[in-house]
PDB file of C-alpha atoms in Angstrom:
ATOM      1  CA  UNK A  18    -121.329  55.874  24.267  1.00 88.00           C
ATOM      2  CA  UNK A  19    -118.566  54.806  22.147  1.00 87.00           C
ATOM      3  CA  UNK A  20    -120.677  53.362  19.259  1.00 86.00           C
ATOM      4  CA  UNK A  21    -122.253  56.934  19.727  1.00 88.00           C
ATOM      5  CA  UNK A  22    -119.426  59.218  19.337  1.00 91.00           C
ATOM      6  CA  UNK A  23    -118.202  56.707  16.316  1.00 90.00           C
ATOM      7  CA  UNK A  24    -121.201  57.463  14.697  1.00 89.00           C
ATOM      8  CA  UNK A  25    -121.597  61.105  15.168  1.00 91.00           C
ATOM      9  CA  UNK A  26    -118.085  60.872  13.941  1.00 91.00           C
ATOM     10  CA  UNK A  27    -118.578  58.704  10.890  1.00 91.00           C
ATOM     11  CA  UNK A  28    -121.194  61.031   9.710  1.00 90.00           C
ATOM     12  CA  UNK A  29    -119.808  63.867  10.182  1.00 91.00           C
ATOM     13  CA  UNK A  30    -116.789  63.131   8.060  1.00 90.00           C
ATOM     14  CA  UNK A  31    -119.042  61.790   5.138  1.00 89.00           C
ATOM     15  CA  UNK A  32    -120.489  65.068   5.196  1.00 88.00           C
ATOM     16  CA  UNK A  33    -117.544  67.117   5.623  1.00 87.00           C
ATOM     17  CA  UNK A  34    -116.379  65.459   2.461  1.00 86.00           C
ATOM     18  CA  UNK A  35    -118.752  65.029   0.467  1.00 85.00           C
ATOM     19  CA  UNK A  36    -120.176  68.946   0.880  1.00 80.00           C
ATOM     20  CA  UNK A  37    -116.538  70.420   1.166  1.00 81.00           C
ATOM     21  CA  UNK A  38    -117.160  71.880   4.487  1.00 80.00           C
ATOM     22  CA  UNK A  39    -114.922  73.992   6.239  1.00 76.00           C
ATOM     23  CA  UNK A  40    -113.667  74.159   9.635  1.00 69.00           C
ATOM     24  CA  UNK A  41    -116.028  76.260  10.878  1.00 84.00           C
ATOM     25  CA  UNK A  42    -119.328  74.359  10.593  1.00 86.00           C
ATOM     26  CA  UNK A  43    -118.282  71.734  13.940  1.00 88.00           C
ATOM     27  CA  UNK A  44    -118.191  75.003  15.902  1.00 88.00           C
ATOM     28  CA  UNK A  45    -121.714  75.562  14.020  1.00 88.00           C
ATOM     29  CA  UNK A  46    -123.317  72.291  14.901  1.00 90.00           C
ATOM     30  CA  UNK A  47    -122.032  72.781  18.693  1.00 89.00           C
ATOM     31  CA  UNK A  48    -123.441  75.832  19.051  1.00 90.00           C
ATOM     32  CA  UNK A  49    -126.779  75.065  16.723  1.00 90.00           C
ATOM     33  CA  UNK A  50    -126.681  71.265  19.633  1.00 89.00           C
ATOM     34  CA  UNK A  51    -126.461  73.525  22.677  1.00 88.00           C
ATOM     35  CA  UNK A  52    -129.237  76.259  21.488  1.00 90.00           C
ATOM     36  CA  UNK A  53    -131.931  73.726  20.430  1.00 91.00           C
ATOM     37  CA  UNK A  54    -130.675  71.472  23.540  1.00 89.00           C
ATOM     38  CA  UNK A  55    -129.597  73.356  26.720  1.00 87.00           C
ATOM     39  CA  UNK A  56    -127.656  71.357  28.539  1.00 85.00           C
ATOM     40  CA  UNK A  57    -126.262  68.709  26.219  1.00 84.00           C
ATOM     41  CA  UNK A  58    -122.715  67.732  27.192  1.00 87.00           C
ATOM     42  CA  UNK A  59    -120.742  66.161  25.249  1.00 87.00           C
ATOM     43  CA  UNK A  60    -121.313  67.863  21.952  1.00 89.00           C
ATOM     44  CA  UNK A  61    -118.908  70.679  22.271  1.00 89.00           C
ATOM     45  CA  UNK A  62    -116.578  71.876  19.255  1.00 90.00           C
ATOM     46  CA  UNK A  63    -113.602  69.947  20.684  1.00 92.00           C
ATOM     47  CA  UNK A  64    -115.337  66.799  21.188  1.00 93.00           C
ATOM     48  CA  UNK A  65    -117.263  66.901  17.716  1.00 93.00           C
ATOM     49  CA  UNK A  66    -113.601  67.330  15.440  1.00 93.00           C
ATOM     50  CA  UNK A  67    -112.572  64.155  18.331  1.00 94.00           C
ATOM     51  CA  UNK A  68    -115.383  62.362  17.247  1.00 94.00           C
ATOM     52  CA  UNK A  69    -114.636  62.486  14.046  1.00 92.00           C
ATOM     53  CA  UNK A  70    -111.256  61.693  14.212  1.00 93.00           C
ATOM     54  CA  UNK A  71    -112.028  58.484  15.932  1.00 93.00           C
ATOM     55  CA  UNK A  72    -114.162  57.592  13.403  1.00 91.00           C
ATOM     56  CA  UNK A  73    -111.451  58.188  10.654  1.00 91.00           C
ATOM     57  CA  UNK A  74    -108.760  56.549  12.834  1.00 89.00           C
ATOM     58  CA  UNK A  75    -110.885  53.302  13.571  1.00 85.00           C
ATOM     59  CA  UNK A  76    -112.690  53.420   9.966  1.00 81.00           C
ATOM     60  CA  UNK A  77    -111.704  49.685   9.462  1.00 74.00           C
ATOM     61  CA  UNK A  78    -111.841  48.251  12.923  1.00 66.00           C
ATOM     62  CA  UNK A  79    -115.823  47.425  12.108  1.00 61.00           C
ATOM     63  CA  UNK A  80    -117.184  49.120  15.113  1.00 61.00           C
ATOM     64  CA  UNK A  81    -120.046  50.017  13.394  1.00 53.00           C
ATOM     65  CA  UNK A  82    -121.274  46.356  12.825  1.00 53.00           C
ATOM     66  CA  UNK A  83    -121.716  46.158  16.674  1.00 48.00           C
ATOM     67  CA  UNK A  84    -124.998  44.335  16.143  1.00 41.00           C
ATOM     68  CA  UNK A  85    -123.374  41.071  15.034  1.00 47.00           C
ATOM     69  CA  UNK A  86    -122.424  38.641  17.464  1.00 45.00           C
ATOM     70  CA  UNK A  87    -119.297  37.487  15.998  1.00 52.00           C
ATOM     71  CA  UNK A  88    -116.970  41.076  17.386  1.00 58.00           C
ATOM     72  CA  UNK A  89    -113.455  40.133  16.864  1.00 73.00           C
ATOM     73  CA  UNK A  90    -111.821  39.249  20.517  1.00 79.00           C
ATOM     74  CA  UNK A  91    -109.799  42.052  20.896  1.00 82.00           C
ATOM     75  CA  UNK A  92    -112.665  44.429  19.699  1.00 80.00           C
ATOM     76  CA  UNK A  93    -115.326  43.065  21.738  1.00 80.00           C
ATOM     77  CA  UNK A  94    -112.965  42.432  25.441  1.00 88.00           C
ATOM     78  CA  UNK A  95    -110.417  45.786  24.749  1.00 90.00           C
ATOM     79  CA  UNK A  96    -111.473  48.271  22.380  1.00 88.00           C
ATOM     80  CA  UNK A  97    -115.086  48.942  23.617  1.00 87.00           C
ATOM     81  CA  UNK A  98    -113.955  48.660  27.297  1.00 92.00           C
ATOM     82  CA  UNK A  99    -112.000  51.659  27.136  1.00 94.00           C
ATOM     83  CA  UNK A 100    -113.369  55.332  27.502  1.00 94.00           C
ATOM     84  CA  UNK A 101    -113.496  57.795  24.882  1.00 95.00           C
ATOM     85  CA  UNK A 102    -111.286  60.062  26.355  1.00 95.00           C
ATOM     86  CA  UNK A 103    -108.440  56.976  26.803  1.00 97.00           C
ATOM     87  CA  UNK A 104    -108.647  56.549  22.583  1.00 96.00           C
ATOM     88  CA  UNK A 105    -107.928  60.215  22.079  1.00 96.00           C
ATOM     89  CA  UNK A 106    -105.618  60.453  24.140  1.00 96.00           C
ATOM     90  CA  UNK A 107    -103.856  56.979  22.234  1.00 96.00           C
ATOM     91  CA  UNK A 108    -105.066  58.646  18.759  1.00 94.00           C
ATOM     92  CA  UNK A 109    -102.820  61.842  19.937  1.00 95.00           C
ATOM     93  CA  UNK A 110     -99.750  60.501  21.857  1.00 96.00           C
ATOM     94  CA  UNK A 111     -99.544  56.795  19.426  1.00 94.00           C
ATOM     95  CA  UNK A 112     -98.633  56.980  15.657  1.00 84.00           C
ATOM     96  CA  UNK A 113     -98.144  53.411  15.548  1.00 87.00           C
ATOM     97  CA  UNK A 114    -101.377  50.782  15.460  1.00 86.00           C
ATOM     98  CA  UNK A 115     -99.290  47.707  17.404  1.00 89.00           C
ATOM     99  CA  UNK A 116     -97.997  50.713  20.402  1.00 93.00           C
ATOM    100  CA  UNK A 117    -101.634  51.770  20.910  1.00 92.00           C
ATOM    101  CA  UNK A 118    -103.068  48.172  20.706  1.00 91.00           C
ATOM    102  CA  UNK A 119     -99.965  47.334  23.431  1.00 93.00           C
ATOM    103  CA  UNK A 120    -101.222  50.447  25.406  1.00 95.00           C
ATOM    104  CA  UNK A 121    -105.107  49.051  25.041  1.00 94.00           C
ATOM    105  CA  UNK A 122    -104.422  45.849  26.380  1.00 94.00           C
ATOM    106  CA  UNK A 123    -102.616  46.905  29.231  1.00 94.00           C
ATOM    107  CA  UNK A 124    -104.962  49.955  30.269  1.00 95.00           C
ATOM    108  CA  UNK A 125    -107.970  47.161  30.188  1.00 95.00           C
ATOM    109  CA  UNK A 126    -106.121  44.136  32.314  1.00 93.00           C
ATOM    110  CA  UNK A 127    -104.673  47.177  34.525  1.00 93.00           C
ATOM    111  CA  UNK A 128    -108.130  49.130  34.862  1.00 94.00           C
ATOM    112  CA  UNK A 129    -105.812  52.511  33.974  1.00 95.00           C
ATOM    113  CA  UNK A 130    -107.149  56.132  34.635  1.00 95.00           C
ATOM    114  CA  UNK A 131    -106.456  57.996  31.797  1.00 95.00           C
ATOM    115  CA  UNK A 132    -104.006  59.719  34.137  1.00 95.00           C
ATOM    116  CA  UNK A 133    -102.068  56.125  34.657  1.00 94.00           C
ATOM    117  CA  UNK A 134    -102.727  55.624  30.819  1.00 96.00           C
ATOM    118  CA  UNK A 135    -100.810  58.968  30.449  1.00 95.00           C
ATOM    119  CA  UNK A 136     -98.111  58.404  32.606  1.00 94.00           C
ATOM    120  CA  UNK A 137     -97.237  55.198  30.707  1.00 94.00           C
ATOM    121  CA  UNK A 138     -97.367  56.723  27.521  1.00 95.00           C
ATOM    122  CA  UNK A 139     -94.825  59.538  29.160  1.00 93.00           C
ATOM    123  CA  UNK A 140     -92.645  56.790  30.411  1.00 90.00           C
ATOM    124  CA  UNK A 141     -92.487  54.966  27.630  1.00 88.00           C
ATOM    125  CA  UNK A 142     -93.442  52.013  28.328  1.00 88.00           C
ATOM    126  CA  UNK A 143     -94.241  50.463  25.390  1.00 88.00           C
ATOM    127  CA  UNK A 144     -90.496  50.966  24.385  1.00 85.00           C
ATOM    128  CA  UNK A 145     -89.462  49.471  27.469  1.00 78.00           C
ATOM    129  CA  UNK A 146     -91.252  46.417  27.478  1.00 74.00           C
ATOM    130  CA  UNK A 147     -88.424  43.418  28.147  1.00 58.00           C
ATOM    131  CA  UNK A 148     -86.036  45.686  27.698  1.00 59.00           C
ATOM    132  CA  UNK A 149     -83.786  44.550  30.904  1.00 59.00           C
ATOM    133  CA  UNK A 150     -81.146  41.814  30.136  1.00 67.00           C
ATOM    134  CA  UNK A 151     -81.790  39.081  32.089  1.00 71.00           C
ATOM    135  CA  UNK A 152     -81.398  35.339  32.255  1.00 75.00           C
ATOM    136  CA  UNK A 153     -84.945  34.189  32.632  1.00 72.00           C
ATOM    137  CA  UNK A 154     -85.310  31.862  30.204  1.00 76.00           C
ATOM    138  CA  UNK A 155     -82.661  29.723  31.072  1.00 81.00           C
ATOM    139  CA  UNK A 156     -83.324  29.927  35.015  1.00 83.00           C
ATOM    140  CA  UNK A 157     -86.918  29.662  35.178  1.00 80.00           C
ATOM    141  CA  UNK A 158     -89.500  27.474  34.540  1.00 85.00           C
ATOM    142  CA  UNK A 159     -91.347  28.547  31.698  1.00 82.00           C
ATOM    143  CA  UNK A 160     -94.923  29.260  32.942  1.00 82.00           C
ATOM    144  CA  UNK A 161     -93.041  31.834  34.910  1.00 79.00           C
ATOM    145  CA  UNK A 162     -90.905  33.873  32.130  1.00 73.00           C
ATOM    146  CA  UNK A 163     -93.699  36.012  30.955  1.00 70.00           C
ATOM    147  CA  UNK A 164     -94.175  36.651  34.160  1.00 72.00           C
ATOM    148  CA  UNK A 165     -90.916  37.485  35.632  1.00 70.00           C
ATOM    149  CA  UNK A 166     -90.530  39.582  32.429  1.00 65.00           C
ATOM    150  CA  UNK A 167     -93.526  41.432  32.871  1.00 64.00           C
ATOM    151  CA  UNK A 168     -92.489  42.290  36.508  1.00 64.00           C
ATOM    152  CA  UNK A 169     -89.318  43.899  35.689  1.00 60.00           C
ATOM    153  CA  UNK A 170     -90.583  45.565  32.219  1.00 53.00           C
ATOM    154  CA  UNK A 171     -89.550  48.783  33.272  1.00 47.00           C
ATOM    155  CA  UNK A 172     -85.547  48.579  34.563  1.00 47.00           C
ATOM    156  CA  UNK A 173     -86.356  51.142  37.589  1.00 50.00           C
ATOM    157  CA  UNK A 174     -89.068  53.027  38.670  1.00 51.00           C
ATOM    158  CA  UNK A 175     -87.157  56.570  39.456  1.00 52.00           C
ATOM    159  CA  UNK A 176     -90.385  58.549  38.328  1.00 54.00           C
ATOM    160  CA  UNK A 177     -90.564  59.818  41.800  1.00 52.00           C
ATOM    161  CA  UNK A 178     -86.893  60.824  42.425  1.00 56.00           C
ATOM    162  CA  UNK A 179     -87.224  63.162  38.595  1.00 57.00           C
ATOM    163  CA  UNK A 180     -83.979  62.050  37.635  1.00 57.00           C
ATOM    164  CA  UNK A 181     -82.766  63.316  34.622  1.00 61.00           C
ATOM    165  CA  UNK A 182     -82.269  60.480  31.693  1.00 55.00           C
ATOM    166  CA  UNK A 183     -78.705  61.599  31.405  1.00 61.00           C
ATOM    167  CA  UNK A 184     -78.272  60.803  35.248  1.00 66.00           C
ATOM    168  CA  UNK A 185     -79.562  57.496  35.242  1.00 62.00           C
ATOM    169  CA  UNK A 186     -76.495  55.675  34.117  1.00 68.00           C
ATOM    170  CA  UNK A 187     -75.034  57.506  37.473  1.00 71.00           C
ATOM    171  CA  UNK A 188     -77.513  56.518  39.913  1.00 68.00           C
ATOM    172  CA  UNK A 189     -77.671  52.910  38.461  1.00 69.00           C
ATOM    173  CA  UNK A 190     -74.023  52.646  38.649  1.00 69.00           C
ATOM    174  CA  UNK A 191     -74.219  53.953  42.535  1.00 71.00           C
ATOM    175  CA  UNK A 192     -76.717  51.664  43.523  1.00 66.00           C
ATOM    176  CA  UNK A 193     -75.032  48.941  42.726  1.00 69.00           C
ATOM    177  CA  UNK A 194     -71.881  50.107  44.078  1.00 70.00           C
ATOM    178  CA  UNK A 195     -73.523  50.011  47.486  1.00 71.00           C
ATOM    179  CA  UNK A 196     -75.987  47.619  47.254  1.00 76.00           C
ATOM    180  CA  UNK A 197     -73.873  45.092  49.742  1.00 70.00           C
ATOM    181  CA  UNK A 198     -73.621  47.821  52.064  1.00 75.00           C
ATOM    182  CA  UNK A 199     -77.425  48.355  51.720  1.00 72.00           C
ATOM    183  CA  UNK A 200     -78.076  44.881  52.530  1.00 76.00           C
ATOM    184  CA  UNK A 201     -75.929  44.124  55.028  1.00 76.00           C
ATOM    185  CA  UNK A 202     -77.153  47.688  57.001  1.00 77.00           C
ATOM    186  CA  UNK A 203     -80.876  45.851  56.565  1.00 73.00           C
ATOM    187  CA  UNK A 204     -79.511  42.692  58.254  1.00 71.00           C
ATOM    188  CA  UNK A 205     -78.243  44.205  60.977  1.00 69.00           C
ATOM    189  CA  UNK A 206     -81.233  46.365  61.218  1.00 62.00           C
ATOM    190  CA  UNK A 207     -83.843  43.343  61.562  1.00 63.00           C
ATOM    191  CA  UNK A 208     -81.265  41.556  63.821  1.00 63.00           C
ATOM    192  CA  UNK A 209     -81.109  44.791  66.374  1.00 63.00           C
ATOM    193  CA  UNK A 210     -85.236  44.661  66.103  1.00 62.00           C
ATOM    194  CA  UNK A 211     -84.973  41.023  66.770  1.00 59.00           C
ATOM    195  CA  UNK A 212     -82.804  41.602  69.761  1.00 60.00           C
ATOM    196  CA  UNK A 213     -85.369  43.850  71.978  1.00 58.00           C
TER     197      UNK A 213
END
């Protein structure tokens, strides 16, 4: 479906530019798709212009010469693994090649909904990404760094609280004021359970 929609895409930019269409005629060849086809999805207005965006966006990435065997590794094992609707939604939110390649990967090794995929984007993960001062590479071994890094990639999680940025600094600084007291109330919480 991809290759598809690159295609579409691809030719409907040549033609664009090389007749000096306007921005009309997608709405056109929608409505000319659904009147000679009833019941084609897929081909609306919206998703034509995204077609051929993603075809101008990805004009070098080769995806066209999907017939050769030798597809470039991240091509072959990210790019065409993801849904359409996951590269627009990159193409729209990511300016930057190496953010939506970051965003790619992860979306692929985490199997990401485009919801999750969105989420991220909104959390800003890519800007996150071992972000939290730590001491990992002198402590641990070093199969584990990555690892350990990857595991704490995003300082806290306080998505589900809707903390304000500003008040982050404040909650941080009260957690750790009272993390003792937090552990030592879980202590004695096990040891009561312990005791009955």
């Amino acid at each position: 479906m991809l290759l598809l929609y690159f295609i579409v895409g691809k030719r409907l930019s040549e033609k664009i530019a090389a007749e000096k269409w306007g921005a009309k005629v997608l709405e056109q060849i929608s409505a000319d798709l659904q009147r000679e086809l009833p019941g084609l999805r897929g081909f609306s207005y919206r998703n034509l212009r995204n077609m051929r965006q993603f075809a101008e966006e990805y004009s070098d990435f080769e995806i066209g010469q999907l017939v050769s065997a030798k597809l470039d590794d991240f091509l072959q094992n990210v790019f065409l693994c993801l849904g359409f609707s996951h590269h627009i939604l990159l193409m729209n939110r990511c300016k930057n090649l190496d953010e939506r390649r970051f965003y790619m990967e992860n979306a692929v090794k985490n199997q990401w909904s485009h919801d999750i995929l969105d989420h991220q984007i909104d959390a800003r993960l890519f800007q996150k990404q071992g972000a939290l001062p730590n001491n990992f590479a002198a402590t641990l071994p070093e199969n584990l760094r990555d690892k350990a890094l990857l595991a704490f990639k995003d300082e806290y999680l306080l998505d589900f609280i809707n903390v304000d940025p500003d008040d982050e600094r404040v909650l941080e600084d009260s957690v750790v004021d009272n993390i003792r007291r937090f552990i030592l109330t879980m202590g004695n919480a096990r040891r009561n359970r312990s005791d009955e």
